[in-house]
Amino acid sequence: MKRRMVYPDVLRALSCVAVVFLSTSMASGSIGVSGLLTWAAPMFVMLSGMFFLDSGWYISSRDMAQKYGLRVLISYIVWGVIAMVVNELTGGVLSGILSGSTFYLNFLFVMIILYAFSPMMRIFTRSAQPRELWYFVLLGFVIGCVYPFFQIQLGTTRMVDYALMGVGYLAVFVAGWYLRTAFLTRKQVRIFYLLGGACLILTLRGIWLGASAFSSDPALMIISPDAVLIAIALFLVVKNTLAGTRLPVKVLRPISRLAQLSFGIYLIHPILLAVICFVLNLYGIVLPKAVFVILVSIVLLVVSGLLTFLLRKIPKVGRYIA
């Protein structure tokens, strides 16, 4: 029996927590804190890439479309409608705290495109050598992440720059498989750690580049150079730390459970956040930013996780909406 890898569940659980804290920090107006958490978006993409590009895990195009593509599409429609209704009932609170009533669901469109490309990309990853994988990731990072990002900051963005972002998405997707399979030297790992650590400091974009440098659009978060480098460094830290380590069942079980519920938590928590903000505004309750972020994030994680668990109990339908 093949032993289950632990570090992907740990990374997925960490990313789930980071996404919730990212939403609450954006709602509180803490731009600097929000910038520190944007690594969660590219991390989710890399975690998908490390499995979907595994040639040893065969899945037909039909199964890919039905099992994953259809699930994401239905989730987008269902929660998009719910988001618009909640936004209308709360007087536009959801748009106010997240810059668009359904904008956070744009991430699902990115994933549908990556799922569609994965059968072709799997052919490449099956035969590619580590150096060829690294070349693809590096080239995609430069032309699909770095270049469009600075074009956006300079205000000189053209349509072709947005098209190049597609290359960036694929590069981040392939990076997950590369980091899973490549045997990196200590020097290479240290370089990634150094770059990630430097970006962790510089990613306080609301402070060092001004508020305009922080994008709240998940589609742009994925290819933000600093977010990608932080995600890569964190990926390697967790992978190398847990390599050959057997976590106690009492520790592993809640981590695994949170990882399994992460998709539903991502879909549900912004809706609940809008309701909480509406109630607080209605009664004129003002909480300190730090208290709001920590307290509300914990509530969102618990309630969203519970709702996800219950929704998945619905026969046939549950797995498609949570």
mmCIF file of C-alpha atoms in Angstrom, residues 15-284:
data_model
loop_
_atom_site.group_PDB
_atom_site.id
_atom_site.type_symbol
_atom_site.label_atom_id
_atom_site.label_comp_id
_atom_site.label_asym_id
_atom_site.label_seq_id
_atom_site.Cartn_x
_atom_site.Cartn_y
_atom_site.Cartn_z
ATOM 1 C CA SER A 15 -3.249 27.810 2.674
ATOM 2 C CA CYS A 16 -6.866 27.414 3.762
ATOM 3 C CA VAL A 17 -6.186 29.296 7.000
ATOM 4 C CA ALA A 18 -4.207 31.951 5.106
ATOM 5 C CA VAL A 19 -7.047 32.537 2.622
ATOM 6 C CA VAL A 20 -9.544 33.159 5.432
ATOM 7 C CA PHE A 21 -7.170 35.536 7.221
ATOM 8 C CA LEU A 22 -6.509 37.226 3.872
ATOM 9 C CA SER A 23 -10.222 37.923 3.409
ATOM 10 C CA THR A 24 -10.704 39.304 6.917
ATOM 11 C CA SER A 25 -7.590 41.477 6.675
ATOM 12 C CA MET A 26 -8.859 42.892 3.371
ATOM 13 C CA ALA A 27 -12.227 43.567 4.995
ATOM 14 C CA SER A 28 -10.511 45.382 7.869
ATOM 15 C CA GLY A 29 -8.425 47.471 5.478
ATOM 16 C CA SER A 30 -5.113 45.973 6.636
ATOM 17 C CA ILE A 31 -3.411 46.109 3.236
ATOM 18 C CA GLY A 32 0.050 45.265 4.553
ATOM 19 C CA VAL A 33 -1.197 42.126 6.310
ATOM 20 C CA SER A 34 -3.178 41.161 3.218
ATOM 21 C CA GLY A 35 -0.029 41.383 1.122
ATOM 22 C CA LEU A 36 1.737 38.953 3.443
ATOM 23 C CA LEU A 37 -0.913 36.294 2.817
ATOM 24 C CA THR A 38 -1.241 36.354 -0.984
ATOM 25 C CA TRP A 39 1.063 33.327 -1.253
ATOM 26 C CA ALA A 40 -1.982 31.142 -0.533
ATOM 27 C CA ALA A 41 -3.381 31.598 -4.065
ATOM 28 C CA PRO A 42 -0.309 30.300 -5.972
ATOM 29 C CA MET A 43 0.150 27.608 -3.324
ATOM 30 C CA PHE A 44 -3.245 26.100 -4.150
ATOM 31 C CA VAL A 45 -2.303 26.095 -7.843
ATOM 32 C CA MET A 46 1.032 24.389 -7.154
ATOM 33 C CA LEU A 47 -0.636 21.751 -4.990
ATOM 34 C CA SER A 48 -3.010 20.979 -7.850
ATOM 35 C CA GLY A 49 -0.113 20.792 -10.296
ATOM 36 C CA MET A 50 1.881 18.350 -8.179
ATOM 37 C CA PHE A 51 -0.948 15.810 -8.492
ATOM 38 C CA PHE A 52 -2.616 16.555 -11.824
ATOM 39 C CA LEU A 53 0.727 16.419 -13.657
ATOM 40 C CA ASP A 54 1.657 13.064 -12.144
ATOM 41 C CA SER A 55 1.842 10.642 -15.098
ATOM 42 C CA GLY A 56 1.493 7.749 -12.657
ATOM 43 C CA TRP A 57 -1.993 8.981 -11.748
ATOM 44 C CA TYR A 58 -4.028 8.328 -14.881
ATOM 45 C CA ILE A 59 -7.275 10.163 -15.416
ATOM 46 C CA SER A 60 -9.037 10.391 -18.754
ATOM 47 C CA SER A 61 -10.110 13.687 -20.276
ATOM 48 C CA ARG A 62 -13.737 12.668 -19.790
ATOM 49 C CA ASP A 63 -13.228 11.916 -16.113
ATOM 50 C CA MET A 64 -11.277 15.149 -15.740
ATOM 51 C CA ALA A 65 -14.182 17.123 -17.182
ATOM 52 C CA GLN A 66 -16.870 15.324 -15.174
ATOM 53 C CA LYS A 67 -15.112 14.873 -11.852
ATOM 54 C CA TYR A 68 -13.217 18.157 -11.591
ATOM 55 C CA GLY A 69 -14.225 20.592 -14.318
ATOM 56 C CA LEU A 70 -17.960 20.087 -13.777
ATOM 57 C CA ARG A 71 -17.576 20.367 -10.011
ATOM 58 C CA VAL A 72 -15.760 23.687 -10.289
ATOM 59 C CA LEU A 73 -18.235 25.044 -12.856
ATOM 60 C CA ILE A 74 -21.287 24.102 -10.769
ATOM 61 C CA SER A 75 -19.654 25.572 -7.662
ATOM 62 C CA TYR A 76 -19.063 28.823 -9.533
ATOM 63 C CA ILE A 77 -22.697 29.074 -10.654
ATOM 64 C CA VAL A 78 -24.233 28.125 -7.301
ATOM 65 C CA TRP A 79 -22.032 30.291 -5.109
ATOM 66 C CA GLY A 80 -22.002 33.092 -7.660
ATOM 67 C CA VAL A 81 -25.780 33.345 -7.398
ATOM 68 C CA ILE A 82 -25.653 33.124 -3.590
ATOM 69 C CA ALA A 83 -22.972 35.829 -3.495
ATOM 70 C CA MET A 84 -25.030 38.179 -5.645
ATOM 71 C CA VAL A 85 -28.136 37.624 -3.506
ATOM 72 C CA VAL A 86 -26.227 38.193 -0.254
ATOM 73 C CA ASN A 87 -24.554 41.259 -1.733
ATOM 74 C CA GLU A 88 -27.949 42.682 -2.666
ATOM 75 C CA LEU A 89 -29.511 41.923 0.716
ATOM 76 C CA THR A 90 -26.605 43.478 2.620
ATOM 77 C CA GLY A 91 -26.535 46.652 0.576
ATOM 78 C CA GLY A 92 -23.355 45.821 -1.323
ATOM 79 C CA VAL A 93 -21.257 44.794 1.678
ATOM 80 C CA LEU A 94 -19.644 41.901 -0.177
ATOM 81 C CA SER A 95 -18.531 44.223 -2.965
ATOM 82 C CA GLY A 96 -17.297 46.719 -0.406
ATOM 83 C CA ILE A 97 -15.061 44.311 1.490
ATOM 84 C CA LEU A 98 -13.797 42.241 -1.440
ATOM 85 C CA SER A 99 -14.016 44.604 -4.441
ATOM 86 C CA GLY A 100 -16.747 42.675 -6.260
ATOM 87 C CA SER A 101 -19.742 40.550 -5.277
ATOM 88 C CA THR A 102 -18.441 37.388 -6.981
ATOM 89 C CA PHE A 103 -14.883 38.376 -7.828
ATOM 90 C CA TYR A 104 -13.267 35.861 -5.480
ATOM 91 C CA LEU A 105 -14.737 33.088 -7.632
ATOM 92 C CA ASN A 106 -12.541 34.167 -10.568
ATOM 93 C CA PHE A 107 -9.986 31.770 -9.118
ATOM 94 C CA LEU A 108 -12.240 28.914 -10.235
ATOM 95 C CA PHE A 109 -12.024 30.010 -13.860
ATOM 96 C CA VAL A 110 -8.247 29.849 -13.650
ATOM 97 C CA MET A 111 -8.454 26.310 -12.261
ATOM 98 C CA ILE A 112 -10.846 25.176 -15.017
ATOM 99 C CA ILE A 113 -8.362 26.371 -17.651
ATOM 100 C CA LEU A 114 -5.468 24.624 -15.904
ATOM 101 C CA TYR A 115 -7.474 21.405 -15.613
ATOM 102 C CA ALA A 116 -8.167 21.601 -19.343
ATOM 103 C CA PHE A 117 -4.457 21.965 -20.132
ATOM 104 C CA SER A 118 -3.294 19.284 -17.682
ATOM 105 C CA PRO A 119 -3.606 16.261 -20.063
ATOM 106 C CA MET A 120 -1.304 17.992 -22.569
ATOM 107 C CA MET A 121 1.041 19.250 -19.862
ATOM 108 C CA ARG A 122 1.242 15.726 -18.433
ATOM 109 C CA ILE A 123 2.753 14.553 -21.721
ATOM 110 C CA PHE A 124 5.467 17.173 -21.295
ATOM 111 C CA THR A 125 6.165 16.447 -17.624
ATOM 112 C CA ARG A 126 6.274 12.692 -18.312
ATOM 113 C CA SER A 127 9.257 13.009 -20.651
ATOM 114 C CA ALA A 128 10.885 16.245 -19.475
ATOM 115 C CA GLN A 129 14.134 16.211 -17.531
ATOM 116 C CA PRO A 130 14.434 18.311 -14.340
ATOM 117 C CA ARG A 131 16.423 20.976 -16.211
ATOM 118 C CA GLU A 132 13.727 21.222 -18.869
ATOM 119 C CA LEU A 133 11.040 21.557 -16.202
ATOM 120 C CA TRP A 134 13.079 24.241 -14.476
ATOM 121 C CA TYR A 135 13.536 26.092 -17.763
ATOM 122 C CA PHE A 136 9.780 26.077 -18.382
ATOM 123 C CA VAL A 137 9.013 27.301 -14.857
ATOM 124 C CA LEU A 138 11.678 30.023 -14.999
ATOM 125 C CA LEU A 139 10.683 31.239 -18.475
ATOM 126 C CA GLY A 140 7.004 31.239 -17.559
ATOM 127 C CA PHE A 141 7.748 33.085 -14.320
ATOM 128 C CA VAL A 142 9.667 35.846 -16.112
ATOM 129 C CA ILE A 143 7.327 36.456 -19.047
ATOM 130 C CA GLY A 144 4.060 35.459 -17.354
ATOM 131 C CA CYS A 145 4.540 36.737 -13.796
ATOM 132 C CA VAL A 146 7.270 39.364 -13.519
ATOM 133 C CA TYR A 147 6.667 41.246 -16.773
ATOM 134 C CA PRO A 148 2.836 41.578 -16.536
ATOM 135 C CA PHE A 149 3.056 42.504 -12.842
ATOM 136 C CA PHE A 150 5.347 45.472 -13.453
ATOM 137 C CA GLN A 151 3.351 46.520 -16.506
ATOM 138 C CA ILE A 152 0.302 46.710 -14.247
ATOM 139 C CA GLN A 153 2.201 48.743 -11.662
ATOM 140 C CA LEU A 154 3.455 51.148 -14.325
ATOM 141 C CA GLY A 155 -0.036 51.568 -15.751
ATOM 142 C CA THR A 156 1.087 50.588 -19.238
ATOM 143 C CA THR A 157 -0.792 47.295 -19.463
ATOM 144 C CA ARG A 158 -1.838 46.084 -22.909
ATOM 145 C CA MET A 159 -4.084 43.200 -23.916
ATOM 146 C CA VAL A 160 -1.039 41.067 -24.696
ATOM 147 C CA ASP A 161 0.163 41.467 -21.100
ATOM 148 C CA TYR A 162 -3.011 39.853 -19.824
ATOM 149 C CA ALA A 163 -2.559 37.066 -22.366
ATOM 150 C CA LEU A 164 0.942 36.456 -21.007
ATOM 151 C CA MET A 165 -0.548 35.847 -17.575
ATOM 152 C CA GLY A 166 -1.789 32.539 -18.944
ATOM 153 C CA VAL A 167 1.833 31.463 -19.310
ATOM 154 C CA GLY A 168 2.372 32.521 -15.707
ATOM 155 C CA TYR A 169 -0.525 30.363 -14.503
ATOM 156 C CA LEU A 170 0.906 27.337 -16.327
ATOM 157 C CA ALA A 171 4.360 28.026 -14.872
ATOM 158 C CA VAL A 172 2.993 28.062 -11.315
ATOM 159 C CA PHE A 173 1.009 24.888 -12.081
ATOM 160 C CA VAL A 174 4.133 23.092 -13.363
ATOM 161 C CA ALA A 175 6.180 24.450 -10.446
ATOM 162 C CA GLY A 176 4.173 22.214 -8.112
ATOM 163 C CA TRP A 177 5.250 19.101 -9.998
ATOM 164 C CA TYR A 178 8.829 20.344 -10.311
ATOM 165 C CA LEU A 179 9.144 20.989 -6.569
ATOM 166 C CA ARG A 180 7.661 17.588 -5.808
ATOM 167 C CA THR A 181 10.033 15.616 -8.054
ATOM 168 C CA ALA A 182 13.253 17.653 -8.422
ATOM 169 C CA PHE A 183 16.303 16.825 -6.319
ATOM 170 C CA LEU A 184 17.523 20.275 -5.351
ATOM 171 C CA THR A 185 20.979 20.872 -3.924
ATOM 172 C CA ARG A 186 21.393 22.628 -0.592
ATOM 173 C CA LYS A 187 22.617 25.705 -2.429
ATOM 174 C CA GLN A 188 19.514 25.787 -4.640
ATOM 175 C CA VAL A 189 17.224 25.338 -1.660
ATOM 176 C CA ARG A 190 18.980 28.147 0.212
ATOM 177 C CA ILE A 191 18.560 30.442 -2.789
ATOM 178 C CA PHE A 192 14.812 29.756 -2.822
ATOM 179 C CA TYR A 193 14.672 30.358 0.927
ATOM 180 C CA LEU A 194 16.543 33.652 0.510
ATOM 181 C CA LEU A 195 14.268 34.827 -2.301
ATOM 182 C CA GLY A 196 11.156 33.824 -0.391
ATOM 183 C CA GLY A 197 12.359 35.498 2.790
ATOM 184 C CA ALA A 198 13.218 38.708 0.937
ATOM 185 C CA CYS A 199 9.813 38.759 -0.731
ATOM 186 C CA LEU A 200 8.102 38.122 2.587
ATOM 187 C CA ILE A 201 9.525 41.443 3.735
ATOM 188 C CA LEU A 202 9.013 43.305 0.480
ATOM 189 C CA THR A 203 5.492 41.970 0.035
ATOM 190 C CA LEU A 204 4.222 44.594 2.458
ATOM 191 C CA ARG A 205 3.201 46.245 -0.773
ATOM 192 C CA GLY A 206 0.734 48.574 0.853
ATOM 193 C CA ILE A 207 3.741 50.103 2.656
ATOM 194 C CA TRP A 208 6.692 49.929 0.270
ATOM 195 C CA LEU A 209 4.928 50.521 -3.055
ATOM 196 C CA GLY A 210 1.682 52.105 -2.010
ATOM 197 C CA ALA A 211 -1.800 50.661 -1.802
ATOM 198 C CA SER A 212 -2.134 50.474 -5.607
ATOM 199 C CA ALA A 213 0.532 47.757 -5.710
ATOM 200 C CA PHE A 214 -1.681 45.328 -3.837
ATOM 201 C CA SER A 215 -4.172 43.549 -6.051
ATOM 202 C CA SER A 216 -7.194 41.931 -4.451
ATOM 203 C CA ASP A 217 -8.043 39.967 -7.593
ATOM 204 C CA PRO A 218 -7.203 36.254 -7.098
ATOM 205 C CA ALA A 219 -6.393 35.940 -10.810
ATOM 206 C CA LEU A 220 -3.587 38.486 -10.344
ATOM 207 C CA MET A 221 -2.531 37.144 -6.942
ATOM 208 C CA ILE A 222 -1.597 33.848 -8.564
ATOM 209 C CA ILE A 223 1.068 35.406 -10.777
ATOM 210 C CA SER A 224 2.327 38.078 -8.384
ATOM 211 C CA PRO A 225 6.123 37.437 -8.356
ATOM 212 C CA ASP A 226 6.542 37.916 -4.610
ATOM 213 C CA ALA A 227 3.548 35.694 -3.787
ATOM 214 C CA VAL A 228 4.900 32.939 -6.066
ATOM 215 C CA LEU A 229 8.412 33.051 -4.562
ATOM 216 C CA ILE A 230 7.049 32.987 -1.009
ATOM 217 C CA ALA A 231 4.845 30.019 -1.919
ATOM 218 C CA ILE A 232 7.824 28.159 -3.413
ATOM 219 C CA ALA A 233 9.952 28.791 -0.322
ATOM 220 C CA LEU A 234 7.158 27.692 2.020
ATOM 221 C CA PHE A 235 6.534 24.603 -0.106
ATOM 222 C CA LEU A 236 10.188 23.585 0.264
ATOM 223 C CA VAL A 237 10.301 24.407 3.978
ATOM 224 C CA VAL A 238 7.330 22.181 4.777
ATOM 225 C CA LYS A 239 8.390 19.431 2.369
ATOM 226 C CA ASN A 240 11.957 19.258 3.693
ATOM 227 C CA THR A 241 10.880 19.552 7.329
ATOM 228 C CA LEU A 242 8.356 16.726 7.092
ATOM 229 C CA ALA A 243 10.430 14.472 4.817
ATOM 230 C CA GLY A 244 10.545 11.063 6.503
ATOM 231 C CA THR A 245 8.600 12.369 9.515
ATOM 232 C CA ARG A 246 5.601 10.463 10.854
ATOM 233 C CA LEU A 247 3.194 12.826 12.539
ATOM 234 C CA PRO A 248 1.038 11.511 15.416
ATOM 235 C CA VAL A 249 -2.493 10.574 14.407
ATOM 236 C CA LYS A 250 -3.883 13.199 16.795
ATOM 237 C CA VAL A 251 -1.995 15.871 14.857
ATOM 238 C CA LEU A 252 -2.451 14.448 11.377
ATOM 239 C CA ARG A 253 -6.204 13.865 11.596
ATOM 240 C CA PRO A 254 -7.333 17.496 12.073
ATOM 241 C CA ILE A 255 -4.811 18.671 9.455
ATOM 242 C CA SER A 256 -6.129 16.133 6.962
ATOM 243 C CA ARG A 257 -9.721 17.055 7.762
ATOM 244 C CA LEU A 258 -9.062 20.770 7.270
ATOM 245 C CA ALA A 259 -7.294 20.038 3.975
ATOM 246 C CA GLN A 260 -10.301 18.025 2.772
ATOM 247 C CA LEU A 261 -12.703 20.833 3.689
ATOM 248 C CA SER A 262 -10.552 23.616 2.194
ATOM 249 C CA PHE A 263 -12.488 23.911 -1.091
ATOM 250 C CA GLY A 264 -15.813 24.382 0.659
ATOM 251 C CA ILE A 265 -14.320 26.799 3.181
ATOM 252 C CA TYR A 266 -12.948 28.881 0.308
ATOM 253 C CA LEU A 267 -16.406 29.034 -1.309
ATOM 254 C CA ILE A 268 -18.426 29.776 1.821
ATOM 255 C CA HIS A 269 -16.316 32.033 4.036
ATOM 256 C CA PRO A 270 -16.655 35.298 2.001
ATOM 257 C CA ILE A 271 -20.455 34.989 2.146
ATOM 258 C CA LEU A 272 -20.366 34.611 5.926
ATOM 259 C CA LEU A 273 -17.848 37.439 6.172
ATOM 260 C CA ALA A 274 -20.245 39.762 4.347
ATOM 261 C CA VAL A 275 -23.053 38.851 6.742
ATOM 262 C CA ILE A 276 -20.839 39.444 9.792
ATOM 263 C CA CYS A 277 -19.698 42.828 8.462
ATOM 264 C CA PHE A 278 -23.311 43.773 7.703
ATOM 265 C CA VAL A 279 -24.421 42.937 11.252
ATOM 266 C CA LEU A 280 -21.478 44.816 12.800
ATOM 267 C CA ASN A 281 -22.222 47.868 10.648
ATOM 268 C CA LEU A 282 -25.949 47.653 11.390
ATOM 269 C CA TYR A 283 -25.378 47.831 15.144
ATOM 270 C CA GLY A 284 -22.466 50.252 14.911
#
